[in-house]
Amino acid sequence: MSTYRAPIADIMGALDVADLDALLRLPQFKHVDRATVHAALAEFGRFVTEQIAPTDMLGDIRGSVFDPVTGSVAVPDEFHQAYRGLVEGGWTSLAFPSEWGGDGLPGLVGIAIQEMLASANVSLSLNPTLTQSAVELLLVSGSENQKRRFLPHMMTGAWSGTMDLTEPGAGSDLGEIRTVAEPDGDRWRVTGTKVFITWGDHNLNENIIHLVLARTPGAPPDSRGLSIFLVPKHLVDDVGQVGDRNTVTCLRVERKVGLHASPTCVLEFDKATAELVGPLHGGMHTMFTMMNVARLAIAVQGPSIGEVAYQQALDYAHTRRQGKSASAADSDRSLIVKHPDVQRMLLTMRVLTLASRLLVYLAAGYRDRARYEIDANDRALAQEYLALLTPVAKAWATGTGVQIASLGIQVMGGIGYVEESGMAQRWRDSRIGPIYEGTNGIQAIDLVTRKIPHRDGAPPPD
Ligand SMILES: Cc1cc2nc3c(=O)[nH]c(=O)nc-3n(C[C@H](O)[C@H](O)[C@H](O)COP(=O)(O)OP(=O)(O)OC[C@H]3O[C@@H](n4cnc5c(N)ncnc54)[C@H](O)[C@@H]3O)c2cc1C
């Protein structure tokens, strides 16, 4: 049951807290004005409400299905048309540089797009989220040849991307990665098993581009010995044409608490043809480009799910009658929204959603500034704020998302706990936020041991 209404006014308010107008004055964004941003967000809000949100509960019920005979993964049928709308509307490339076919809008606006998409269907949203993170990595670290062959297809959403870090023995501690990459002429061969790979295999895109952390022969045994390899599901020739199937196979799709329609895959790489991305043994540094982009994209799932849970709980509270509020006439049963305890829960949901949105958008604004401020000192300062805010935004917004969804169940009472209401899905879908993209415990360690000591505990200057 979807009741999502895109909260454009609240989102514009959050963009203002992140100082959208100042961002639009930077030379990089001189072709964009506030009215364009507002119009794009309003149009996207209409699109996701009408075309994406109706696929959300269907996706949860049907899930993405693995066929053990063919080794293929099928997403719910309804996703194909919904995704086509996303691609044909050009929404996946809105915040990418125009030189590669994007619209060149600030990444801050891209975060607002991500928020609305995840409110409408968080499982589906993870496909473009991972692809966009992979695009960022290739923009920063890919060779000109790689950019030319892969970026146009990935930016348009024709091909998807994945981030392949986790292994059975290597979760938070990536230094334990055992996947190997061996040189083979001008290419590499990747062998190993990766687990929990989001959208690791599926039938939604023509090709899937895996960015895999692996160790080369003789490399240091810890995280300093890792490099990134690009492994396409289907090989790609010199002009970007798709060819034969590569030797990467999906062994299983995980059954899990939530995100049923997002295929979480165990992938086996068997001497798969691969290309090095970025410097040899520079894998962790290169992958952090992708992980930091993904961290804010995951952070925004907090307010995404919070918003839709709040709207749904509020709607229910305006229709359900139980008991009598203090102000009700003797003969009336009251709407539950009249009870102070229900109001307390709804207001808590509302303020936590607003606050977590502001925090994530603030960080996203600093990310644009760190790239595009004219003055090098301003760029460095913005980078410092971004580094400080990223673990806070990721951990607080995702933890808060779970709390808001849980309150949504409480507002609805027993029916909230029943799957038919849809609120239970919000709670299940939100639960992964504090786990993936570095657990919230790891974010806390990053904040306390790396970010806060940077100026001996003092904040960066205003
Ligand atoms: C649905 C889903 C999708 C995912 N998608 C992807 C993906 O696309 N790509 C990918 O590579 N991975 C993906 N992952 C993996 C995810 O990033 C890991 O699950 C996560 O990093 C935690 O690793 P782990 O599960 O091995 O837990 P562990 O590392 O075993 O951690 C277990 C517990 O110990 C704590 N802990 C671990 N080390 C420390 C420490 N040094 N100090 C304090 N506490 C510590 C953790 O915080 C946690 O509470 C996904 C996982 C899921 C469930």
PDB file of N, CA, C and O in Angstrom, residues 307-359:
ATOM      1  N   GLU A 307      10.199   9.337   5.819  1.00  0.00           N
ATOM      2  CA  GLU A 307       9.152  10.177   5.223  1.00  0.00           C
ATOM      3  C   GLU A 307       7.920   9.352   4.857  1.00  0.00           C
ATOM      4  O   GLU A 307       6.787   9.704   5.191  1.00  0.00           O
ATOM      5  N   VAL A 308       8.135   8.248   4.185  1.00  0.00           N
ATOM      6  CA  VAL A 308       6.987   7.476   3.714  1.00  0.00           C
ATOM      7  C   VAL A 308       6.294   6.797   4.890  1.00  0.00           C
ATOM      8  O   VAL A 308       5.059   6.675   4.928  1.00  0.00           O
ATOM      9  N   ALA A 309       7.065   6.400   5.914  1.00  0.00           N
ATOM     10  CA  ALA A 309       6.463   5.801   7.112  1.00  0.00           C
ATOM     11  C   ALA A 309       5.625   6.853   7.849  1.00  0.00           C
ATOM     12  O   ALA A 309       4.500   6.574   8.294  1.00  0.00           O
ATOM     13  N   TYR A 310       6.145   8.070   7.945  1.00  0.00           N
ATOM     14  CA  TYR A 310       5.419   9.143   8.619  1.00  0.00           C
ATOM     15  C   TYR A 310       4.100   9.448   7.891  1.00  0.00           C
ATOM     16  O   TYR A 310       3.031   9.556   8.509  1.00  0.00           O
ATOM     17  N   GLN A 311       4.198   9.583   6.563  1.00  0.00           N
ATOM     18  CA  GLN A 311       2.981   9.900   5.803  1.00  0.00           C
ATOM     19  C   GLN A 311       1.916   8.825   6.003  1.00  0.00           C
ATOM     20  O   GLN A 311       0.730   9.107   6.191  1.00  0.00           O
ATOM     21  N   GLN A 312       2.363   7.571   5.964  1.00  0.00           N
ATOM     22  CA  GLN A 312       1.421   6.462   6.088  1.00  0.00           C
ATOM     23  C   GLN A 312       0.797   6.421   7.495  1.00  0.00           C
ATOM     24  O   GLN A 312      -0.413   6.211   7.650  1.00  0.00           O
ATOM     25  N   ALA A 313       1.641   6.629   8.513  1.00  0.00           N
ATOM     26  CA  ALA A 313       1.140   6.610   9.895  1.00  0.00           C
ATOM     27  C   ALA A 313       0.162   7.768  10.119  1.00  0.00           C
ATOM     28  O   ALA A 313      -0.883   7.601  10.771  1.00  0.00           O
ATOM     29  N   LEU A 314       0.499   8.927   9.562  1.00  0.00           N
ATOM     30  CA  LEU A 314      -0.378  10.107   9.716  1.00  0.00           C
ATOM     31  C   LEU A 314      -1.741   9.855   9.059  1.00  0.00           C
ATOM     32  O   LEU A 314      -2.793  10.136   9.657  1.00  0.00           O
ATOM     33  N   ASP A 315      -1.711   9.310   7.846  1.00  0.00           N
ATOM     34  CA  ASP A 315      -2.968   9.011   7.145  1.00  0.00           C
ATOM     35  C   ASP A 315      -3.823   8.054   7.973  1.00  0.00           C
ATOM     36  O   ASP A 315      -5.027   8.247   8.122  1.00  0.00           O
ATOM     37  N   TYR A 316      -3.169   7.036   8.510  1.00  0.00           N
ATOM     38  CA  TYR A 316      -3.912   6.035   9.291  1.00  0.00           C
ATOM     39  C   TYR A 316      -4.514   6.681  10.539  1.00  0.00           C
ATOM     40  O   TYR A 316      -5.679   6.440  10.893  1.00  0.00           O
ATOM     41  N   ALA A 317      -3.718   7.512  11.184  1.00  0.00           N
ATOM     42  CA  ALA A 317      -4.178   8.145  12.431  1.00  0.00           C
ATOM     43  C   ALA A 317      -5.371   9.067  12.184  1.00  0.00           C
ATOM     44  O   ALA A 317      -6.120   9.378  13.110  1.00  0.00           O
ATOM     45  N   HIS A 318      -5.555   9.502  10.938  1.00  0.00           N
ATOM     46  CA  HIS A 318      -6.697  10.359  10.603  1.00  0.00           C
ATOM     47  C   HIS A 318      -7.913   9.548  10.162  1.00  0.00           C
ATOM     48  O   HIS A 318      -8.943  10.133   9.815  1.00  0.00           O
ATOM     49  N   THR A 319      -7.785   8.221  10.123  1.00  0.00           N
ATOM     50  CA  THR A 319      -8.951   7.411   9.724  1.00  0.00           C
ATOM     51  C   THR A 319      -9.388   6.441  10.827  1.00  0.00           C
ATOM     52  O   THR A 319     -10.547   6.071  10.899  1.00  0.00           O
ATOM     53  N   ARG A 320      -8.491   6.043  11.685  1.00  0.00           N
ATOM     54  CA  ARG A 320      -8.784   5.032  12.716  1.00  0.00           C
ATOM     55  C   ARG A 320      -9.398   5.696  13.953  1.00  0.00           C
ATOM     56  O   ARG A 320      -8.837   6.657  14.496  1.00  0.00           O
ATOM     57  N   ARG A 321     -10.543   5.179  14.397  1.00  0.00           N
ATOM     58  CA  ARG A 321     -11.191   5.691  15.620  1.00  0.00           C
ATOM     59  C   ARG A 321     -11.058   4.655  16.720  1.00  0.00           C
ATOM     60  O   ARG A 321     -11.398   3.495  16.517  1.00  0.00           O
ATOM     61  N   GLN A 322     -10.566   5.086  17.846  1.00  0.00           N
ATOM     62  CA  GLN A 322     -10.523   4.241  19.047  1.00  0.00           C
ATOM     63  C   GLN A 322     -10.567   5.128  20.279  1.00  0.00           C
ATOM     64  O   GLN A 322      -9.860   6.148  20.339  1.00  0.00           O
ATOM     65  N   GLY A 323     -11.356   4.734  21.253  1.00  0.00           N
ATOM     66  CA  GLY A 323     -11.380   5.431  22.539  1.00  0.00           C
ATOM     67  C   GLY A 323     -11.883   6.865  22.409  1.00  0.00           C
ATOM     68  O   GLY A 323     -12.349   7.301  21.354  1.00  0.00           O
ATOM     69  N   LYS A 324     -11.729   7.581  23.502  1.00  0.00           N
ATOM     70  CA  LYS A 324     -12.189   8.989  23.521  1.00  0.00           C
ATOM     71  C   LYS A 324     -11.041   9.873  23.972  1.00  0.00           C
ATOM     72  O   LYS A 324     -10.430   9.614  25.007  1.00  0.00           O
ATOM     73  N   SER A 325     -10.789  10.911  23.233  1.00  0.00           N
ATOM     74  CA  SER A 325      -9.780  11.871  23.689  1.00  0.00           C
ATOM     75  C   SER A 325     -10.427  12.770  24.737  1.00  0.00           C
ATOM     76  O   SER A 325     -11.663  12.821  24.853  1.00  0.00           O
ATOM     77  N   ALA A 326      -9.611  13.515  25.467  1.00  0.00           N
ATOM     78  CA  ALA A 326     -10.128  14.346  26.559  1.00  0.00           C
ATOM     79  C   ALA A 326     -11.162  15.350  26.059  1.00  0.00           C
ATOM     80  O   ALA A 326     -12.107  15.697  26.755  1.00  0.00           O
ATOM     81  N   SER A 327     -10.984  15.808  24.808  1.00  0.00           N
ATOM     82  CA  SER A 327     -11.873  16.864  24.297  1.00  0.00           C
ATOM     83  C   SER A 327     -13.106  16.302  23.576  1.00  0.00           C
ATOM     84  O   SER A 327     -13.959  17.064  23.126  1.00  0.00           O
ATOM     85  N   ALA A 328     -13.220  14.975  23.446  1.00  0.00           N
ATOM     86  CA  ALA A 328     -14.312  14.422  22.642  1.00  0.00           C
ATOM     87  C   ALA A 328     -15.641  14.491  23.389  1.00  0.00           C
ATOM     88  O   ALA A 328     -15.684  14.379  24.623  1.00  0.00           O
ATOM     89  N   ALA A 329     -16.726  14.661  22.634  1.00  0.00           N
ATOM     90  CA  ALA A 329     -18.064  14.606  23.240  1.00  0.00           C
ATOM     91  C   ALA A 329     -18.348  13.177  23.684  1.00  0.00           C
ATOM     92  O   ALA A 329     -17.749  12.230  23.159  1.00  0.00           O
ATOM     93  N   ASP A 330     -19.270  13.003  24.639  1.00  0.00           N
ATOM     94  CA  ASP A 330     -19.528  11.689  25.223  1.00  0.00           C
ATOM     95  C   ASP A 330     -19.862  10.625  24.193  1.00  0.00           C
ATOM     96  O   ASP A 330     -19.446   9.477  24.306  1.00  0.00           O
ATOM     97  N   SER A 331     -20.605  11.030  23.172  1.00  0.00           N
ATOM     98  CA  SER A 331     -21.094  10.035  22.212  1.00  0.00           C
ATOM     99  C   SER A 331     -20.037   9.680  21.153  1.00  0.00           C
ATOM    100  O   SER A 331     -20.198   8.711  20.427  1.00  0.00           O
ATOM    101  N   ASP A 332     -18.975  10.469  21.039  1.00  0.00           N
ATOM    102  CA  ASP A 332     -18.003  10.282  19.941  1.00  0.00           C
ATOM    103  C   ASP A 332     -16.866   9.336  20.323  1.00  0.00           C
ATOM    104  O   ASP A 332     -16.393   9.368  21.454  1.00  0.00           O
ATOM    105  N   ARG A 333     -16.498   8.533  19.351  1.00  0.00           N
ATOM    106  CA  ARG A 333     -15.203   7.858  19.482  1.00  0.00           C
ATOM    107  C   ARG A 333     -14.201   8.719  18.715  1.00  0.00           C
ATOM    108  O   ARG A 333     -14.509   9.249  17.658  1.00  0.00           O
ATOM    109  N   SER A 334     -12.989   8.828  19.218  1.00  0.00           N
ATOM    110  CA  SER A 334     -12.046   9.776  18.621  1.00  0.00           C
ATOM    111  C   SER A 334     -11.173   9.111  17.563  1.00  0.00           C
ATOM    112  O   SER A 334     -10.866   7.913  17.645  1.00  0.00           O
ATOM    113  N   LEU A 335     -10.771   9.935  16.611  1.00  0.00           N
ATOM    114  CA  LEU A 335      -9.673   9.512  15.731  1.00  0.00           C
ATOM    115  C   LEU A 335      -8.433   9.362  16.602  1.00  0.00           C
ATOM    116  O   LEU A 335      -8.211  10.176  17.515  1.00  0.00           O
ATOM    117  N   ILE A 336      -7.592   8.357  16.306  1.00  0.00           N
ATOM    118  CA  ILE A 336      -6.431   8.163  17.187  1.00  0.00           C
ATOM    119  C   ILE A 336      -5.470   9.340  17.148  1.00  0.00           C
ATOM    120  O   ILE A 336      -4.686   9.541  18.075  1.00  0.00           O
ATOM    121  N   VAL A 337      -5.532  10.139  16.077  1.00  0.00           N
ATOM    122  CA  VAL A 337      -4.641  11.311  15.999  1.00  0.00           C
ATOM    123  C   VAL A 337      -4.948  12.321  17.109  1.00  0.00           C
ATOM    124  O   VAL A 337      -4.135  13.200  17.412  1.00  0.00           O
ATOM    125  N   LYS A 338      -6.112  12.190  17.750  1.00  0.00           N
ATOM    126  CA  LYS A 338      -6.470  13.119  18.838  1.00  0.00           C
ATOM    127  C   LYS A 338      -5.805  12.736  20.159  1.00  0.00           C
ATOM    128  O   LYS A 338      -5.819  13.507  21.112  1.00  0.00           O
ATOM    129  N   HIS A 339      -5.254  11.529  20.240  1.00  0.00           N
ATOM    130  CA  HIS A 339      -4.652  11.102  21.507  1.00  0.00           C
ATOM    131  C   HIS A 339      -3.229  11.663  21.634  1.00  0.00           C
ATOM    132  O   HIS A 339      -2.419  11.522  20.703  1.00  0.00           O
ATOM    133  N   PRO A 340      -2.918  12.281  22.774  1.00  0.00           N
ATOM    134  CA  PRO A 340      -1.585  12.896  22.928  1.00  0.00           C
ATOM    135  C   PRO A 340      -0.444  11.920  22.683  1.00  0.00           C
ATOM    136  O   PRO A 340       0.582  12.296  22.107  1.00  0.00           O
ATOM    137  N   ASP A 341      -0.588  10.660  23.072  1.00  0.00           N
ATOM    138  CA  ASP A 341       0.538   9.742  22.870  1.00  0.00           C
ATOM    139  C   ASP A 341       0.775   9.472  21.380  1.00  0.00           C
ATOM    140  O   ASP A 341       1.923   9.368  20.935  1.00  0.00           O
ATOM    141  N   VAL A 342      -0.305   9.398  20.612  1.00  0.00           N
ATOM    142  CA  VAL A 342      -0.154   9.204  19.158  1.00  0.00           C
ATOM    143  C   VAL A 342       0.465  10.461  18.541  1.00  0.00           C
ATOM    144  O   VAL A 342       1.341  10.382  17.666  1.00  0.00           O
ATOM    145  N   GLN A 343       0.030  11.627  19.026  1.00  0.00           N
ATOM    146  CA  GLN A 343       0.629  12.883  18.521  1.00  0.00           C
ATOM    147  C   GLN A 343       2.124  12.928  18.826  1.00  0.00           C
ATOM    148  O   GLN A 343       2.937  13.350  18.007  1.00  0.00           O
ATOM    149  N   ARG A 344       2.470  12.457  20.019  1.00  0.00           N
ATOM    150  CA  ARG A 344       3.897  12.432  20.392  1.00  0.00           C
ATOM    151  C   ARG A 344       4.688  11.573  19.395  1.00  0.00           C
ATOM    152  O   ARG A 344       5.749  11.976  18.899  1.00  0.00           O
ATOM    153  N   MET A 345       4.136  10.411  19.076  1.00  0.00           N
ATOM    154  CA  MET A 345       4.862   9.521  18.156  1.00  0.00           C
ATOM    155  C   MET A 345       4.953  10.125  16.756  1.00  0.00           C
ATOM    156  O   MET A 345       6.004  10.075  16.108  1.00  0.00           O
ATOM    157  N   LEU A 346       3.846  10.695  16.293  1.00  0.00           N
ATOM    158  CA  LEU A 346       3.858  11.288  14.941  1.00  0.00           C
ATOM    159  C   LEU A 346       4.835  12.463  14.867  1.00  0.00           C
ATOM    160  O   LEU A 346       5.588  12.599  13.893  1.00  0.00           O
ATOM    161  N   LEU A 347       4.838  13.293  15.920  1.00  0.00           N
ATOM    162  CA  LEU A 347       5.758  14.437  15.903  1.00  0.00           C
ATOM    163  C   LEU A 347       7.209  13.977  15.968  1.00  0.00           C
ATOM    164  O   LEU A 347       8.094  14.555  15.330  1.00  0.00           O
ATOM    165  N   THR A 348       7.456  12.915  16.736  1.00  0.00           N
ATOM    166  CA  THR A 348       8.833  12.377  16.792  1.00  0.00           C
ATOM    167  C   THR A 348       9.251  11.888  15.406  1.00  0.00           C
ATOM    168  O   THR A 348      10.375  12.158  14.941  1.00  0.00           O
ATOM    169  N   MET A 349       8.349  11.174  14.749  1.00  0.00           N
ATOM    170  CA  MET A 349       8.668  10.696  13.390  1.00  0.00           C
ATOM    171  C   MET A 349       8.980  11.868  12.458  1.00  0.00           C
ATOM    172  O   MET A 349       9.923  11.842  11.680  1.00  0.00           O
ATOM    173  N   ARG A 350       8.146  12.893  12.579  1.00  0.00           N
ATOM    174  CA  ARG A 350       8.302  14.054  11.686  1.00  0.00           C
ATOM    175  C   ARG A 350       9.638  14.769  11.918  1.00  0.00           C
ATOM    176  O   ARG A 350      10.371  15.046  10.983  1.00  0.00           O
ATOM    177  N   VAL A 351       9.972  15.047  13.190  1.00  0.00           N
ATOM    178  CA  VAL A 351      11.201  15.826  13.426  1.00  0.00           C
ATOM    179  C   VAL A 351      12.442  14.983  13.120  1.00  0.00           C
ATOM    180  O   VAL A 351      13.437  15.509  12.608  1.00  0.00           O
ATOM    181  N   LEU A 352      12.387  13.679  13.403  1.00  0.00           N
ATOM    182  CA  LEU A 352      13.562  12.854  13.102  1.00  0.00           C
ATOM    183  C   LEU A 352      13.778  12.768  11.590  1.00  0.00           C
ATOM    184  O   LEU A 352      14.910  12.765  11.104  1.00  0.00           O
ATOM    185  N   THR A 353      12.682  12.702  10.843  1.00  0.00           N
ATOM    186  CA  THR A 353      12.807  12.675   9.371  1.00  0.00           C
ATOM    187  C   THR A 353      13.417  13.979   8.870  1.00  0.00           C
ATOM    188  O   THR A 353      14.361  13.975   8.064  1.00  0.00           O
ATOM    189  N   LEU A 354      12.891  15.104   9.365  1.00  0.00           N
ATOM    190  CA  LEU A 354      13.421  16.411   8.920  1.00  0.00           C
ATOM    191  C   LEU A 354      14.888  16.561   9.301  1.00  0.00           C
ATOM    192  O   LEU A 354      15.720  16.979   8.488  1.00  0.00           O
ATOM    193  N   ALA A 355      15.223  16.197  10.548  1.00  0.00           N
ATOM    194  CA  ALA A 355      16.594  16.407  11.023  1.00  0.00           C
ATOM    195  C   ALA A 355      17.578  15.517  10.266  1.00  0.00           C
ATOM    196  O   ALA A 355      18.668  15.959   9.884  1.00  0.00           O
ATOM    197  N   SER A 356      17.192  14.268  10.012  1.00  0.00           N
ATOM    198  CA  SER A 356      18.138  13.386   9.311  1.00  0.00           C
ATOM    199  C   SER A 356      18.292  13.830   7.861  1.00  0.00           C
ATOM    200  O   SER A 356      19.378  13.754   7.283  1.00  0.00           O
ATOM    201  N   ARG A 357      17.209  14.342   7.274  1.00  0.00           N
ATOM    202  CA  ARG A 357      17.333  14.874   5.903  1.00  0.00           C
ATOM    203  C   ARG A 357      18.313  16.040   5.876  1.00  0.00           C
ATOM    204  O   ARG A 357      19.203  16.108   5.012  1.00  0.00           O
ATOM    205  N   LEU A 358      18.173  16.961   6.832  1.00  0.00           N
ATOM    206  CA  LEU A 358      19.060  18.142   6.853  1.00  0.00           C
ATOM    207  C   LEU A 358      20.523  17.727   6.969  1.00  0.00           C
ATOM    208  O   LEU A 358      21.396  18.274   6.294  1.00  0.00           O
ATOM    209  N   LEU A 359      20.781  16.765   7.837  1.00  0.00           N
ATOM    210  CA  LEU A 359      22.161  16.332   8.058  1.00  0.00           C
ATOM    211  C   LEU A 359      22.768  15.750   6.770  1.00  0.00           C
ATOM    212  O   LEU A 359      23.892  16.099   6.382  1.00  0.00           O
TER     213      LEU A 359
END
